[in-house]
Coordinates of C-alpha atoms and ligand atoms in Angstrom, one line a residue:
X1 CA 105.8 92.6 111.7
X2 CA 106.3 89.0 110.9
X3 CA 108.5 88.7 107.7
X4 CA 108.4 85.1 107.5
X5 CA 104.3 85.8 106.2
X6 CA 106.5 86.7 103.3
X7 CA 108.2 83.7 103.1
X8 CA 106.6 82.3 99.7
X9 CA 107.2 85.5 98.2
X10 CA 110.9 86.4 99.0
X11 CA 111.5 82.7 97.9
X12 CA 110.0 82.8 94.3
X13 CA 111.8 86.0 93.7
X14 CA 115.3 85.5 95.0
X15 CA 115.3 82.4 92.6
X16 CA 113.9 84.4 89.6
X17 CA 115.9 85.3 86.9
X18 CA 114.6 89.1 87.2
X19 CA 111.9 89.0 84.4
X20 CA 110.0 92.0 85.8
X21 CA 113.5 94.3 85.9
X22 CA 112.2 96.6 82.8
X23 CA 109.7 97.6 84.9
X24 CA 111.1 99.5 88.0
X25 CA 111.5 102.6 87.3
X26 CA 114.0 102.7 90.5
X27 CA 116.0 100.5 88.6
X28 CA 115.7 102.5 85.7
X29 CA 116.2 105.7 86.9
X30 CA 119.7 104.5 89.4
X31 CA 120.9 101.8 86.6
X32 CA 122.0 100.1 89.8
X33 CA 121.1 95.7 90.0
X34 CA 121.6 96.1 93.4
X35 CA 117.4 98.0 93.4
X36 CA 115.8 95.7 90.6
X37 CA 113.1 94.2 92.5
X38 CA 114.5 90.6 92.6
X39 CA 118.1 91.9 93.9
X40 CA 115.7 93.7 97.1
X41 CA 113.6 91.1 97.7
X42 CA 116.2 88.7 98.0
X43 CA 118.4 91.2 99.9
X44 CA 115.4 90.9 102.1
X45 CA 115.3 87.4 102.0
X46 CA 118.6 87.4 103.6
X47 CA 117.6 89.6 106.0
X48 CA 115.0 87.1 107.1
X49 CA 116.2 83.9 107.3
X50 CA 119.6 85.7 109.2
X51 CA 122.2 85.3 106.4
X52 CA 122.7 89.2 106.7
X53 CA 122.1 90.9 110.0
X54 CA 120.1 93.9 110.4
X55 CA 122.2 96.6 109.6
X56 CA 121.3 100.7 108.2
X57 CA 123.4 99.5 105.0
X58 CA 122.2 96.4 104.7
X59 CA 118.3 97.4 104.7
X60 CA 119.2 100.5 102.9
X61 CA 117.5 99.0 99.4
X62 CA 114.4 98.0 101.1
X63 CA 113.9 101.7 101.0
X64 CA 114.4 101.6 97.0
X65 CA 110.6 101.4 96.0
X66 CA 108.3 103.7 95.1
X67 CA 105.1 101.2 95.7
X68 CA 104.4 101.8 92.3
X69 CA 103.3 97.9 91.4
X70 CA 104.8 97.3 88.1
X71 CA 106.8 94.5 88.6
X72 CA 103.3 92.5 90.7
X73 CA 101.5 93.7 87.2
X74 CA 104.4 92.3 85.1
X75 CA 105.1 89.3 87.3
X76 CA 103.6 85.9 86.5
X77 CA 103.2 84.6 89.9
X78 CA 101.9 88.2 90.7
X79 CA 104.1 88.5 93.9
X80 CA 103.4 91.8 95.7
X81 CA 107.2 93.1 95.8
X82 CA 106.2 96.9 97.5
X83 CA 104.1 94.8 100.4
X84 CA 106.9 92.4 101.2
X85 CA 109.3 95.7 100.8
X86 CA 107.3 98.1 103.1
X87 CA 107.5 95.0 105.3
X88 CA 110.5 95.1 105.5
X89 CA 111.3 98.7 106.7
X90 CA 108.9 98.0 109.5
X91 CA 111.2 95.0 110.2
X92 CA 114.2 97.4 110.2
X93 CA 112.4 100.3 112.4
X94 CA 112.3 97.0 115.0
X95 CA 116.0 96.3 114.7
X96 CA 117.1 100.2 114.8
X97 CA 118.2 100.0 111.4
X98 CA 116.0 102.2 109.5
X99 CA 116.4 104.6 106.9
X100 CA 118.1 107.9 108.8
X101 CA 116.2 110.4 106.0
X102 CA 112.8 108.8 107.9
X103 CA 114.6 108.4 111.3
X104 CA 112.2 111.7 113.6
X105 CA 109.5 111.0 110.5
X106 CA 106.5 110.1 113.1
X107 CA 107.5 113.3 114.7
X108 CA 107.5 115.5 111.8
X109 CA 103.9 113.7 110.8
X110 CA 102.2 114.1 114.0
X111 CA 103.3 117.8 113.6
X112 CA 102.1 118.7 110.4
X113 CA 98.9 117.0 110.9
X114 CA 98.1 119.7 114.3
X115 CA 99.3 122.0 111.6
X116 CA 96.9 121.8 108.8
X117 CA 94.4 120.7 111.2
X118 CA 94.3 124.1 112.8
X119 CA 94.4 125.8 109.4
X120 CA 91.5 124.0 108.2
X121 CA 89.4 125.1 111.1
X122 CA 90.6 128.8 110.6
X123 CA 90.2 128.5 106.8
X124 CA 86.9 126.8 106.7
X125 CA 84.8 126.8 110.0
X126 CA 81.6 125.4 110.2
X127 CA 82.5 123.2 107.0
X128 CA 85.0 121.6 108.8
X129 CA 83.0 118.9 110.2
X130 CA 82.7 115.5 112.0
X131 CA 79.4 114.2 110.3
X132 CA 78.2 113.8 107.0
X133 CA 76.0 112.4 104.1
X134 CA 79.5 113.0 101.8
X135 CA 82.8 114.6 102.7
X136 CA 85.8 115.9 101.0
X137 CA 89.5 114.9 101.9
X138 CA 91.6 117.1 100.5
X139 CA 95.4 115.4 99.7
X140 CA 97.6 116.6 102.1
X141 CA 100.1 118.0 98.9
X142 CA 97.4 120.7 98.1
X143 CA 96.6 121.5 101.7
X144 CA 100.1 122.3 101.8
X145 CA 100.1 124.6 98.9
X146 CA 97.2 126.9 101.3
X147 CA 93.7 128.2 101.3
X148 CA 93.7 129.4 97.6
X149 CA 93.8 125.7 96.5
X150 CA 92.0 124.3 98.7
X151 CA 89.6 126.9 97.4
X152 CA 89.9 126.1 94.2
X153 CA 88.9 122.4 94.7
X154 CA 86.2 123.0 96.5
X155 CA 84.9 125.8 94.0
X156 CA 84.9 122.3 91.4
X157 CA 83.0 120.7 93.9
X158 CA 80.7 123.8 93.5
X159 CA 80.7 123.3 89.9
X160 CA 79.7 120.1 89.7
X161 CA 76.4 120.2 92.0
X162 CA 78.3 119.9 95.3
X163 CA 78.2 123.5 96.4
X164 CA 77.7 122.5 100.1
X165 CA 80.1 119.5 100.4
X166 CA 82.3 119.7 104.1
X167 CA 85.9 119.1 104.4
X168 CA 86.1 115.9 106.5
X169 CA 86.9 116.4 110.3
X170 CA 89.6 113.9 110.5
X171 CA 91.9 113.4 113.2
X172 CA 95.5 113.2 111.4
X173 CA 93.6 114.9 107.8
X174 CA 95.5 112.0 106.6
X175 CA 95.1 108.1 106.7
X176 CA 99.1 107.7 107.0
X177 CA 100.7 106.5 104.0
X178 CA 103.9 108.2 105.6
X179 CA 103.9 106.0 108.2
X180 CA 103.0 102.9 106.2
X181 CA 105.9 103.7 104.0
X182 CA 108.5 104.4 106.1
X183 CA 107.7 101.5 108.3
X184 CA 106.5 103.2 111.8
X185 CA 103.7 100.9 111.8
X186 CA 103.0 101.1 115.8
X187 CA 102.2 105.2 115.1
X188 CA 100.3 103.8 111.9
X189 CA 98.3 101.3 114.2
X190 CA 97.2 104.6 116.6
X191 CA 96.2 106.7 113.3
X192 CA 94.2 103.6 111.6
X193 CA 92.3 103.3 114.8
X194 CA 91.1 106.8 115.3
X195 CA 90.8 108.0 112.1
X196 CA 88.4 104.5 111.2
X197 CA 86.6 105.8 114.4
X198 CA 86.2 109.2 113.3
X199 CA 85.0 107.6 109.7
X200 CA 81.5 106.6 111.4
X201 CA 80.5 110.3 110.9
X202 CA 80.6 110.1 107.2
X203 CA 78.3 108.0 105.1
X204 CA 80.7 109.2 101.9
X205 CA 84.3 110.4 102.0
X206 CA 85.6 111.7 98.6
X207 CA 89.1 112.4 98.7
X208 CA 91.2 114.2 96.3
X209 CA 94.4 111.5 97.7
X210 CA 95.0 108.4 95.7
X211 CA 97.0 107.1 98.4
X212 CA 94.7 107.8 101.0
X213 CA 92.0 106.2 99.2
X214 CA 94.3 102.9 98.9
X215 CA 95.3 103.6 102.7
X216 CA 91.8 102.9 103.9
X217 CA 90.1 100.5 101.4
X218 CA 93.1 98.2 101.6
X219 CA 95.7 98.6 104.4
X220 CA 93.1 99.4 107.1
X221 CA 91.5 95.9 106.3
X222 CA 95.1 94.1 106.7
X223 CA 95.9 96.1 109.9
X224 CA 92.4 94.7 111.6
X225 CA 90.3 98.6 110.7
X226 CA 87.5 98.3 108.5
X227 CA 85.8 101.7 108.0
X228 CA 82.0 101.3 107.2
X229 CA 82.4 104.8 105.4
X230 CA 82.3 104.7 101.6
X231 CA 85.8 106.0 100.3
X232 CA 86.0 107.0 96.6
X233 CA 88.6 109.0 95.1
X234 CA 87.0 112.4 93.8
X235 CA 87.3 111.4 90.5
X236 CA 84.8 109.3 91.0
X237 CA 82.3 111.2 92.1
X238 CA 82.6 113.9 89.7
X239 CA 82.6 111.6 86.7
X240 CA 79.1 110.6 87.7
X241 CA 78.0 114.2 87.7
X242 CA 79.5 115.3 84.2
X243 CA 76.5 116.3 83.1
X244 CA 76.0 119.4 85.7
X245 CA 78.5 121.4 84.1
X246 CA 79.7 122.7 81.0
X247 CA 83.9 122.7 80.5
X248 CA 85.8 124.9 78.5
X249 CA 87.8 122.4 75.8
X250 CA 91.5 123.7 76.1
X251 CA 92.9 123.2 72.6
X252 CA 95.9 121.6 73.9
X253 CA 97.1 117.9 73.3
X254 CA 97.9 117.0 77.3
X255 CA 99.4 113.6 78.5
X256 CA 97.0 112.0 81.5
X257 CA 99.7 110.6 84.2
X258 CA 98.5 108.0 86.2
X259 CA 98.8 107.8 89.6
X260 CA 100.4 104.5 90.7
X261 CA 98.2 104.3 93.8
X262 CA 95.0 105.4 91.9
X263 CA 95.3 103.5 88.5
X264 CA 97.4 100.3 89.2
X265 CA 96.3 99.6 92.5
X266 CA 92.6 100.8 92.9
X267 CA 92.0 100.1 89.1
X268 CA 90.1 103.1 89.0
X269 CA 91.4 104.8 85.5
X270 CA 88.6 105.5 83.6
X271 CA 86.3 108.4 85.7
X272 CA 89.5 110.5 86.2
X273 CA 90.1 110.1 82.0
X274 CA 86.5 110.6 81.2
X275 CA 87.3 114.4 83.1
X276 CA 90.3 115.1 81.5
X277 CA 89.3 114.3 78.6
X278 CA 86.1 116.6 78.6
X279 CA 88.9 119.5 79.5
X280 CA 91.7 119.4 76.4
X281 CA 91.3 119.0 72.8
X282 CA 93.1 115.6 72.8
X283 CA 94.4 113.3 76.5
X284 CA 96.9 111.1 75.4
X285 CA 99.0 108.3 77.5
X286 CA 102.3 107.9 77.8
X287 CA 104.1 105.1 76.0
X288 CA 105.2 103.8 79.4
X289 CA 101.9 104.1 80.9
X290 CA 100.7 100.4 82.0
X291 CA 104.5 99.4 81.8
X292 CA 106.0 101.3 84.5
X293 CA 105.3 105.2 83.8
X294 CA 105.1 106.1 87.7
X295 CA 106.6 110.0 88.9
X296 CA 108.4 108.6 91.6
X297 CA 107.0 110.9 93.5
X298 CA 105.9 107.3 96.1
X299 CA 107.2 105.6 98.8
X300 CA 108.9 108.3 100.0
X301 CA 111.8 107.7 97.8
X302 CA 112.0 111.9 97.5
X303 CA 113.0 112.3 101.2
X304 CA 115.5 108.8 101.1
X305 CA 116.8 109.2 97.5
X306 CA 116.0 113.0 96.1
X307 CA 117.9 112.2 93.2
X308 CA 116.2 109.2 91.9
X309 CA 112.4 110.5 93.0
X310 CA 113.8 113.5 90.2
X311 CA 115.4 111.1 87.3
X312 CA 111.9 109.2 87.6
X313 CA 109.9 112.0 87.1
X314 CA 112.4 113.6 84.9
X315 CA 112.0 110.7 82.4
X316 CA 107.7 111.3 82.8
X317 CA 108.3 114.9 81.7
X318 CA 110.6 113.7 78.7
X319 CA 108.0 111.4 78.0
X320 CA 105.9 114.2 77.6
X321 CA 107.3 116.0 75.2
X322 CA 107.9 113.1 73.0
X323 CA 104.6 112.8 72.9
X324 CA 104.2 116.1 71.6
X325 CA 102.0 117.5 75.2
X326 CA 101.7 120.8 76.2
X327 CA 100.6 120.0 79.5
X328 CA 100.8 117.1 81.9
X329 CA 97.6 116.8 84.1
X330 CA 97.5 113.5 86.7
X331 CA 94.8 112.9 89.7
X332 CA 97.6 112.3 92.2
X333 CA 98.7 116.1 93.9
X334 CA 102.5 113.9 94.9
X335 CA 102.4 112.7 91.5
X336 CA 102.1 116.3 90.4
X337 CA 104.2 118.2 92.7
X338 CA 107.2 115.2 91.8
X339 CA 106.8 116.0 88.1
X340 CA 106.5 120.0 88.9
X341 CA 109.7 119.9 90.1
X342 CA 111.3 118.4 87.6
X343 CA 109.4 120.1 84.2
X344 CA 111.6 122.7 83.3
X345 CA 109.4 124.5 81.9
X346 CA 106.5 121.7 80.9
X347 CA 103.3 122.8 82.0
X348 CA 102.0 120.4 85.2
X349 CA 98.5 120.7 86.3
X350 CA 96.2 118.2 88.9
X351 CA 93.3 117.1 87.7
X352 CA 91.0 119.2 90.0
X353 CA 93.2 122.5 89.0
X354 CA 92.4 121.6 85.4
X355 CA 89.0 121.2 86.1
X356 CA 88.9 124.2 88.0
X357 CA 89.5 126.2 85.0
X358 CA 87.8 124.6 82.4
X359 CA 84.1 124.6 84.5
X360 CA 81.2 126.9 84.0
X361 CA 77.9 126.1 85.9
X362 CA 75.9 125.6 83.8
Ligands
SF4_401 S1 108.1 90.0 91.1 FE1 107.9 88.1 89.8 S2 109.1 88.6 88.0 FE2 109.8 90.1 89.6 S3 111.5 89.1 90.6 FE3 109.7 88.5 91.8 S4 109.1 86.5 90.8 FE4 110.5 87.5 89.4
SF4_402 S1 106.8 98.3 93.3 FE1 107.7 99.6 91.6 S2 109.4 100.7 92.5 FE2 108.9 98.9 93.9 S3 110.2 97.3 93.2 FE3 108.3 97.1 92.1 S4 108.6 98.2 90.1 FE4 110.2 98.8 91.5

């Protein structure tokens, strides 16, 4: 990784006077300057031009982000702070100086991945496969939950006039946000290339991941992959196809999280809404939402800092209930599992489990 690509960047912020602070909900949630985004990117800055060396403690803020984009949304000069960050941990992994939390994380990917691979095909068979018109991706948060979710999304699939929809066939199951974050970009490189070359089988790939969605329409490109495959979140597709079924109105007021990954960076906000929406007597947003309102369940800040991925979301689920919601849905199963662990007794659902209970064929 070439930091000094980054050079513009790291010099606009390290001379700003920190206008997008409000809106880091890492800053928020530690009340620490040292993680507002203009204290890490010119702690990064340093880093670059040699002022500090490459140290474990010195890169140790870089890991600070959750990648959620509210200070690029907030900024004026629109500087991409989580790029230049995420950069920045590769540029660590380089020097050996790394965050130890993400120190055997390759490892522990490549690992899972054989995992649910091998559970897929036992769970699924024949519709696990390598070509299709349209595919589903499930996120790897519910594949981890077991068959009976899995299940359960495909079973809206059903619903919705999909009944014969295969789970994708794909190498890792995952395009490697993992890697991305953590900054093991010569593992992400290996991923990227097989998994674009295992794409070619799909005309459509649905997936149920935000950040896999983001993983292959926009890091791919900037790594040298472009997938000819059509990736859409599931949201997407399901919005078009409202119409098949007939949902059960909860008479619930819920607040609709949005995924960082999903809504801020893909801009796709309204087809996971329009669902909600046709599910609960009334969706409302958070007042936070468009500001900063992420679940810090991102950039792996749950495995460096567990403690502020919890104050993050613990501050979404407040948010909640000052808002008066009985249930919390979002499109994003990390965004959910983050805020499920910190509810305490608030009601967390994903958008496809909501769904899956409100739809009746009609
Ligand atoms: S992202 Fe923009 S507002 Fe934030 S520190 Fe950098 S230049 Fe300033
Ligand atoms: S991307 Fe989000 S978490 Fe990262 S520095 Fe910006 S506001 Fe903070």
């Amino acid at each position: 990784v070439n930091l000094h690509d980054f050079a513009r960047s790291l010099g606009t912020c390290t001379y700003c006077p920190s206008m997008c602070r409000h809106t880091c909900p890492v800053a928020d949630a530690e009340a620490r300057e040292a993680v507002t985004p203009q204290a890490k990117m010119a702690t990064l800055e340093s880093l670059r031009t040699g002022r500090f060396a490459f140290s474990t403690p010195a890169a140790s803020v870089l890991y600070a982000c959750n990648g959620c984009g509210a200070c690029t949304q907030s900024c004026v000069h629109g500087i991409d702070v989580a790029t230049a960050l995420f950069a920045g941990r590769a540029a660590a992994v380089e020097q050996r100086s790394g965050h130890p939390a993400l120190a055997g994380l390759p490892a522990r990917f490549f690992s899972r991945v054989r995992t649910r691979r091998a559970r897929l095909e036992t769970w699924l068979g024949d519709r696990f496969r390598d070509r299709a018109e349209l595919a589903f991706l499930p996120g790897c948060a519910s594949l981890g939950a077991g068959a009976a979710s899995l299940r359960r999304e495909l079973a809206v699939l059903a619903a919705f006039g999909l009944p014969d929809v295969p789970v994708a066939d794909l190498p890792f199951c995952c395009a490697g946000y993992p890697l991305w974050a953590s900054g093991h970009r010569v593992e992400l490189a290996r991923v990227a290339a097989e998994t674009t070359c295992a794409l070619s089988g799909f005309s459509t790939l649905a997936s149920a991941c935000p950040a896999c969605v983001w993983m292959l329409r926009k890091v791919y490109p900037s790594l040298g992959e472009r997938p000819a495959t059509r990736v859409v979140h599931v949201s997407e597709i399901l919005a078009e196809r409202l119409f098949t079924v007939r949902l059960r109105r909860r008479p619930i007021r819920a607040l609709y999280q949005d995924a960082c990954y999903l809504g801020r960076h893909l801009e796709i906000r309204d087809p996971p809404r329009r669902l909600a929406s046709a599910c609960v007597e009334a969706l409302v947003e958070a007042p936070t939402a468009g500001v900063s309102g992420c679940s810090g369940g991102g950039g792996l800040v749950p495995l460096t800092s567990p403690e502020t991925a919890a104050g993050t979301a613990a501050r979404r689920v407040e948010e909640s209930r000052q808002a008066g919601a009985g249930l919390i849905v979002t499109a994003c199963p990390t965004a959910r599992r983050a805020l499920a662990k910190a509810a305490r007794g608030a009601r967390v659902l994903s958008l496809l489990d909501l769904l899956a209970g409100a739809a009746r064929t009609v």
